[in-house]
PDB file of C-alpha atoms in Angstrom:
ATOM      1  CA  UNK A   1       0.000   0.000   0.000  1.00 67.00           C
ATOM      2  CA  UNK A   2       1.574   3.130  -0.658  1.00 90.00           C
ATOM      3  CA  UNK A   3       2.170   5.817   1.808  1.00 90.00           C
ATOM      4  CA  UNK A   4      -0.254   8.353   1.174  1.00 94.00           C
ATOM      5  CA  UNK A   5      -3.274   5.528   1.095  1.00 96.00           C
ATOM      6  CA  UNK A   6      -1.648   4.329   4.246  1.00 95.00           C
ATOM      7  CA  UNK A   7      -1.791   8.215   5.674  1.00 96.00           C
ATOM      8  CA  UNK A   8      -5.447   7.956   4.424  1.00 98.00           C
ATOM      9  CA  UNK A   9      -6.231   4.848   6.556  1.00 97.00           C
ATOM     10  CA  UNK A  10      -4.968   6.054   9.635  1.00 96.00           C
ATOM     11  CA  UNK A  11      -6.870   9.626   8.992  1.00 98.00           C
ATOM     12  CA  UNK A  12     -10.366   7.728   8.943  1.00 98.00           C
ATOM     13  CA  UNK A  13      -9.609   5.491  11.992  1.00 97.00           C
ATOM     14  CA  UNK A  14      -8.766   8.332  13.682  1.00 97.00           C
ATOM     15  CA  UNK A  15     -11.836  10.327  12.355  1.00 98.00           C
ATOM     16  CA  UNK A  16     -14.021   7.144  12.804  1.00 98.00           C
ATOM     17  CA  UNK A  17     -12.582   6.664  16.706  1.00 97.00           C
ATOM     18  CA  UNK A  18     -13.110  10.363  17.011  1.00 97.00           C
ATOM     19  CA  UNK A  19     -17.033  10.178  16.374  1.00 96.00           C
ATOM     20  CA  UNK A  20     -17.485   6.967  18.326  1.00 97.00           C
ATOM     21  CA  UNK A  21     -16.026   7.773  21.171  1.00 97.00           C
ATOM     22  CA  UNK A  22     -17.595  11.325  21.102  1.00 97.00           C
ATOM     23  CA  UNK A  23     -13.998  13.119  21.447  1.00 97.00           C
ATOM     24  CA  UNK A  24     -13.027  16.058  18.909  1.00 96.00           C
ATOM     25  CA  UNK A  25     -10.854  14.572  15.874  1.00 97.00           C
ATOM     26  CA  UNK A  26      -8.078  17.143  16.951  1.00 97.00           C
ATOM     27  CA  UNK A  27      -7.659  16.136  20.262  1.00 96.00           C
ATOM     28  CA  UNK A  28      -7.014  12.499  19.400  1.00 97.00           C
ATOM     29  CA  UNK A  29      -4.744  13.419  16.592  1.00 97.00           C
ATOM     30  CA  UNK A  30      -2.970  15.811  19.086  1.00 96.00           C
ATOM     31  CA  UNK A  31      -3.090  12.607  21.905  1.00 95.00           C
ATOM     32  CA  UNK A  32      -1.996  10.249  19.397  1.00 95.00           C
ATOM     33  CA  UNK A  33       1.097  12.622  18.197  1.00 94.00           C
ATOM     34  CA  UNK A  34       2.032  12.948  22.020  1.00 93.00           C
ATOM     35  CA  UNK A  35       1.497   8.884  22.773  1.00 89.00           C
ATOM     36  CA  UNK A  36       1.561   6.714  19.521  1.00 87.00           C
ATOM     37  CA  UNK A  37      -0.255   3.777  20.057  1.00 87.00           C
ATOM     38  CA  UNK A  38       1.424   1.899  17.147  1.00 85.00           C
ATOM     39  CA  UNK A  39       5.280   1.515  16.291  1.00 85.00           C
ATOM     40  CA  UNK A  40       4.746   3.986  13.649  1.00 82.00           C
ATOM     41  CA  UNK A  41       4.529   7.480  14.284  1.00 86.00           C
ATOM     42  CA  UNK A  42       1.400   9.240  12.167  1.00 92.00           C
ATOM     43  CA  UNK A  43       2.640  10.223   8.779  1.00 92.00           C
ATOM     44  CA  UNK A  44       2.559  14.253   8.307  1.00 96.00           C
ATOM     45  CA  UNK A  45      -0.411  13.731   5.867  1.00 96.00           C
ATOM     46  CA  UNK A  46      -2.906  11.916   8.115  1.00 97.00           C
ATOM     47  CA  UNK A  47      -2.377  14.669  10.405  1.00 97.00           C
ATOM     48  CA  UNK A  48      -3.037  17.192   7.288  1.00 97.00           C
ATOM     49  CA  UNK A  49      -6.017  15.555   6.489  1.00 98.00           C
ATOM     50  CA  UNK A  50      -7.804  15.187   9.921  1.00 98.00           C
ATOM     51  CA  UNK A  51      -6.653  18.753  10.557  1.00 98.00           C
ATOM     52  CA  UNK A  52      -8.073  19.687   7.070  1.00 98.00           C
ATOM     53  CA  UNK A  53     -11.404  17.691   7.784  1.00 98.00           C
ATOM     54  CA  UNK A  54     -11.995  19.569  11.225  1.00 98.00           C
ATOM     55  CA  UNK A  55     -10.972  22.927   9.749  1.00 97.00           C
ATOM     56  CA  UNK A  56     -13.938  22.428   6.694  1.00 98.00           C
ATOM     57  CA  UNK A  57     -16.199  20.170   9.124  1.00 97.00           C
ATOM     58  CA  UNK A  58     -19.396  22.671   8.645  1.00 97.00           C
ATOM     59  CA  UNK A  59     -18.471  22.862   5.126  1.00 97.00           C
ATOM     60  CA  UNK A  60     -18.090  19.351   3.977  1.00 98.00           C
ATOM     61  CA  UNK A  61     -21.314  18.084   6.145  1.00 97.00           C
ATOM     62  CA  UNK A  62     -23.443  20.596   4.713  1.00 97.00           C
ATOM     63  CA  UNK A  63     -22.108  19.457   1.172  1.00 97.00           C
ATOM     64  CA  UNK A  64     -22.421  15.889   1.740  1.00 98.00           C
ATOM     65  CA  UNK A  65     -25.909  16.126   3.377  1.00 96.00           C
ATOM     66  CA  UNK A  66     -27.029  18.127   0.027  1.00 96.00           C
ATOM     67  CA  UNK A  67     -25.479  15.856  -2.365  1.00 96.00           C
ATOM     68  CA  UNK A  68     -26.190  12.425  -0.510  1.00 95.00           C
ATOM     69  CA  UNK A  69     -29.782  12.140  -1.874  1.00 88.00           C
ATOM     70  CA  UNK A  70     -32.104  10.879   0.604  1.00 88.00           C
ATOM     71  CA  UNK A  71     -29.781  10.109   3.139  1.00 92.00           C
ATOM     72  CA  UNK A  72     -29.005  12.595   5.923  1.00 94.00           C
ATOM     73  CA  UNK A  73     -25.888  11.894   7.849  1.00 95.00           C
ATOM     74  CA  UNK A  74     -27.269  10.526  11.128  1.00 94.00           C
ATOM     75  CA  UNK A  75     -29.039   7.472   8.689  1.00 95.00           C
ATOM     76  CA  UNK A  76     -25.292   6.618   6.857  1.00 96.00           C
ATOM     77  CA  UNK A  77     -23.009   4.691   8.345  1.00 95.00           C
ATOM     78  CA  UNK A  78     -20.540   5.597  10.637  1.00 96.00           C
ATOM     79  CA  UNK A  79     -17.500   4.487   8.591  1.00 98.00           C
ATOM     80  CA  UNK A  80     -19.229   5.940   5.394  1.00 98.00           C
ATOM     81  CA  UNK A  81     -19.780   9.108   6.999  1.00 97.00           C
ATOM     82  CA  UNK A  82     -15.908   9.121   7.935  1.00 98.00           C
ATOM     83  CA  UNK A  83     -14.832   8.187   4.326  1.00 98.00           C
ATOM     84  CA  UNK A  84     -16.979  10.939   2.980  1.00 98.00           C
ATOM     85  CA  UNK A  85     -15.417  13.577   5.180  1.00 98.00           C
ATOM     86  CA  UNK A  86     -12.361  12.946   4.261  1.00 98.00           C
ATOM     87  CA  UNK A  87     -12.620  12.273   0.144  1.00 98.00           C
ATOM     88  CA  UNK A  88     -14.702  15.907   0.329  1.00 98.00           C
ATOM     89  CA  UNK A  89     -11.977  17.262   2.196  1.00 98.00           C
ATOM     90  CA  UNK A  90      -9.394  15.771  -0.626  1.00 98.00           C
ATOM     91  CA  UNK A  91     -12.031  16.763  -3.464  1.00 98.00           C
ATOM     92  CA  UNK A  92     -12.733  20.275  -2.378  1.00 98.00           C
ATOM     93  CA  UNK A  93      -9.698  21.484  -0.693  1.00 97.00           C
ATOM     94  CA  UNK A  94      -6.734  19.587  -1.198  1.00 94.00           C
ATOM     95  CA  UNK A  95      -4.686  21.081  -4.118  1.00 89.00           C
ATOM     96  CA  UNK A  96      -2.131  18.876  -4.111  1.00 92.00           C
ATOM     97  CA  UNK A  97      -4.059  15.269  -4.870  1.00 93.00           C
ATOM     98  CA  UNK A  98      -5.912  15.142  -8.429  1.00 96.00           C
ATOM     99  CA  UNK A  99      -9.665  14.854  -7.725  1.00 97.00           C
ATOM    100  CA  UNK A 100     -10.150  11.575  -9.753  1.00 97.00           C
ATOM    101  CA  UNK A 101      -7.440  10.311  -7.446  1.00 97.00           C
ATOM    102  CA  UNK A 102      -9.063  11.359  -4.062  1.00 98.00           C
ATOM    103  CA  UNK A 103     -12.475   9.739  -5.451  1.00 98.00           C
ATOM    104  CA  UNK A 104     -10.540   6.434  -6.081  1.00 98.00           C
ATOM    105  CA  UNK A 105      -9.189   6.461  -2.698  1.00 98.00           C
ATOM    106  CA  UNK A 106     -12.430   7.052  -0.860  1.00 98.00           C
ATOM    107  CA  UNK A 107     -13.698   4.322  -3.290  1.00 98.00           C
ATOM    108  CA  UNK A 108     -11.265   1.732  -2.354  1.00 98.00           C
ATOM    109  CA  UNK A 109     -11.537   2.715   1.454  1.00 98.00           C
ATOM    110  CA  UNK A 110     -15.302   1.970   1.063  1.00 98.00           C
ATOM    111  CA  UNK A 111     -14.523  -1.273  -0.555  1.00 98.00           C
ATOM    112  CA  UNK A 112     -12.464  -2.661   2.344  1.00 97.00           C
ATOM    113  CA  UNK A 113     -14.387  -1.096   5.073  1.00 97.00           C
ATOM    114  CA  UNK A 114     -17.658  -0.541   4.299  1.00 97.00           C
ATOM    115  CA  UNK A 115     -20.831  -2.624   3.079  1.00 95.00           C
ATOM    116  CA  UNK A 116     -21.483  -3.760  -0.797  1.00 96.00           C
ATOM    117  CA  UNK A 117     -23.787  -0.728  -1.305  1.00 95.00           C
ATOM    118  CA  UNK A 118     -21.140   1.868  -0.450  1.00 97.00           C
ATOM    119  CA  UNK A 119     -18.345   2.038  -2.653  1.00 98.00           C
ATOM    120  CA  UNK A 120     -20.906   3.464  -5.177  1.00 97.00           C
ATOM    121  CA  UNK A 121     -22.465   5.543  -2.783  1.00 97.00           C
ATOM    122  CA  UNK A 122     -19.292   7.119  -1.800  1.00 98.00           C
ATOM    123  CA  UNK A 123     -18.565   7.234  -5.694  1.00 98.00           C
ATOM    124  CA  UNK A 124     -21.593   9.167  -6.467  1.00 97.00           C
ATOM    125  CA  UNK A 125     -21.412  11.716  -3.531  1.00 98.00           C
ATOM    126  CA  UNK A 126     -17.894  12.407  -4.234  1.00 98.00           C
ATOM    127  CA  UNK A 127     -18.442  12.865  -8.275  1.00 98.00           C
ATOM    128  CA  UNK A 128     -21.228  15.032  -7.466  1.00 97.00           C
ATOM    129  CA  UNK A 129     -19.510  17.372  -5.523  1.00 98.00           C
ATOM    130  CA  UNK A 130     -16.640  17.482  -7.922  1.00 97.00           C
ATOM    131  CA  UNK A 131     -18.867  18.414 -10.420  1.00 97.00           C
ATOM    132  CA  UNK A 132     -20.409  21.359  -8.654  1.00 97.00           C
ATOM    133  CA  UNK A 133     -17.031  22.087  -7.091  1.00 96.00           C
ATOM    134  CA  UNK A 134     -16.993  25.295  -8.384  1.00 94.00           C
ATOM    135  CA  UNK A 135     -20.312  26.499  -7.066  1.00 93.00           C
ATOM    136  CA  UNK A 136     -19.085  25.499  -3.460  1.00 89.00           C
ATOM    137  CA  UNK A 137     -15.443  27.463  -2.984  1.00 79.00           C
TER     138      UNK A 137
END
């Protein structure tokens, strides 16, 4: 797996930990910085993304719960919600990874992770807001 997908894994289980155990995202990144809990320390871009997610968290949600027809984001999964935040965060505000990239990523995140239906779910919210990308910035 290459690094930056590995960054990207780490990024959701943080995010993911973050919302099930009710904490803010930046306070576990910022305990998990101070006390790694695995031999490796967290690579600088899963600590650019979470920071990037919590930084456009009103943002994203609000472009996620327009785009995610007829699902709000209390009814999606926990782990889907996670992998949306951070593909929209990659999508909308990270200039430095191609769009159809970040897409591909979430995709393959939601593969692994997630149930059957939501690799194509995550595909469709995250194409949708790439398309209108330039009504949302």
């Amino acid at each position: 797996m290459a690094a930056r997908s590995k960054a990207r894994k780490r990024a959701l289980d943080l995010l993911f930990e973050a919302e099930q155990r009710k904490v803010n995202a930046l306070e576990l990144l910022r305990e998990r910085l101070a006390s790694p809990v695995t031999e490796a320390p967290l690579n600088e871009y899963t600590v650019t993304l979470v920071e990037g997610v919590v930084d456009h968290w009103r943002d994203i949600d609000e472009a996620i719960s327009t785009y995610a027809h007829g699902w709000t984001l209390d009814r999606m999964p926990a782990v889907d919600r996670a992998i949306l935040r951070l593909g929209a965060y990659e999508v909308l505000y990270a200039s430095d990874v191609p769009e159809p990239v970040a897409i591909s990523e979430a995709v393959a995140l939601a593969t692994e992770l997630s149930t059957d239906d939501s690799p194509k779910f995550v595909n469709g919210v995250l194409g949708r807001l790439l398309e209108v990308k330039p009504t949302l910035l």
